[in-house]
Structure formats: C-alpha cells, structure tokens
Amino acid sequence: MLVLSRRVGETIRIGDSISVTVSRITGNSTVRLSIEAPKHVPIARSPKTAAGRPDAQEAG
C-alpha cells in the first residue's frame, strides 16, 4: 500500500488516464476527492464501519 499526503487542489496520477484530486477537507476530517477516469474504469466505494472508516479486516 502506498500512503501519500496531499493538500487541497493537489492531484495524484494513476497511469496515464486516472487522476485523483483533493477537492476539500472539512474540519471534521472528511476528505472530498474528485476522480477522473475513462468510462470503462469502474470506481466503487469500499464498505464503511460505524466510525466511517473502511473495515480493517477487508483492507488486508
């Protein structure tokens, strides 16, 4: 797993056709991301636990 720190407005590129931009960070630590990808690339959210974080058991 690769962990990166970005500020609002900064972008991470994945390959030639996918970009992830940090759109907003709110005071309660919610991060809003903008994802640009070709239509044939599926984008899905992972399940959340009650705390609002991905389940650690599934993150393996």
Short mmCIF file of C-alpha atoms in Angstrom, two decimals:
data_model
loop_
_atom_site.label_atom_id
_atom_site.label_comp_id
_atom_site.label_asym_id
_atom_site.label_seq_id
_atom_site.Cartn_x
_atom_site.Cartn_y
_atom_site.Cartn_z
CA MET A 1 0.00 0.00 0.00
CA LEU A 2 1.20 3.48 -0.86
CA VAL A 3 0.24 6.30 1.52
CA LEU A 4 0.54 9.88 0.28
CA SER A 5 -0.16 13.27 1.80
CA ARG A 6 -1.76 15.90 -0.42
CA ARG A 7 -3.22 19.35 0.13
CA VAL A 8 -6.43 20.73 -1.32
CA GLY A 9 -6.02 21.18 -5.07
CA GLU A 10 -3.17 18.69 -5.41
CA THR A 11 -3.56 15.72 -7.74
CA ILE A 12 -2.29 12.16 -7.82
CA ARG A 13 -1.98 10.47 -11.23
CA ILE A 14 -2.51 6.73 -11.66
CA GLY A 15 -1.20 5.64 -15.01
CA ASP A 16 -1.96 7.86 -17.98
CA SER A 17 -5.72 8.05 -17.64
CA ILE A 18 -6.71 8.33 -13.95
CA SER A 19 -6.29 11.34 -11.69
CA VAL A 20 -7.42 11.84 -8.09
CA THR A 21 -7.62 15.42 -6.78
CA VAL A 22 -8.20 16.52 -3.18
CA SER A 23 -11.23 18.81 -3.54
CA ARG A 24 -11.99 19.69 0.08
CA ILE A 25 -11.01 18.83 3.65
CA THR A 26 -13.55 19.75 6.32
CA GLY A 27 -13.00 20.45 10.00
CA ASN A 28 -14.26 17.01 11.00
CA SER A 29 -11.51 15.31 8.91
CA THR A 30 -13.78 14.46 5.98
CA VAL A 31 -11.87 14.45 2.70
CA ARG A 32 -13.65 15.03 -0.61
CA LEU A 33 -11.91 13.57 -3.66
CA SER A 34 -12.51 14.21 -7.35
CA ILE A 35 -11.73 11.23 -9.57
CA GLU A 36 -11.27 11.48 -13.33
CA ALA A 37 -11.13 8.19 -15.21
CA PRO A 38 -12.29 6.72 -18.52
CA LYS A 39 -15.89 5.49 -18.51
CA HIS A 40 -14.78 1.85 -18.81
CA VAL A 41 -12.89 2.02 -15.46
CA PRO A 42 -15.17 1.02 -12.57
CA ILE A 43 -14.98 3.23 -9.47
CA ALA A 44 -16.54 1.89 -6.27
CA ARG A 45 -16.61 2.93 -2.63
CA SER A 46 -15.39 0.43 -0.08
CA PRO A 47 -17.70 -0.57 2.80
CA LYS A 48 -17.60 1.65 5.88
CA THR A 49 -17.71 0.75 9.55
CA ALA A 50 -19.75 2.68 12.12
CA ALA A 51 -16.79 5.03 12.59
CA GLY A 52 -16.88 5.92 8.89
CA ARG A 53 -13.62 4.20 8.03
CA PRO A 54 -13.08 1.18 5.76
CA ASP A 55 -13.32 -2.08 7.67
CA ALA A 56 -9.78 -3.07 8.76
CA GLN A 57 -10.46 -6.75 8.12
CA GLU A 58 -11.33 -6.11 4.48
CA ALA A 59 -8.45 -3.68 3.91
CA GLY A 60 -5.89 -6.59 4.07
#
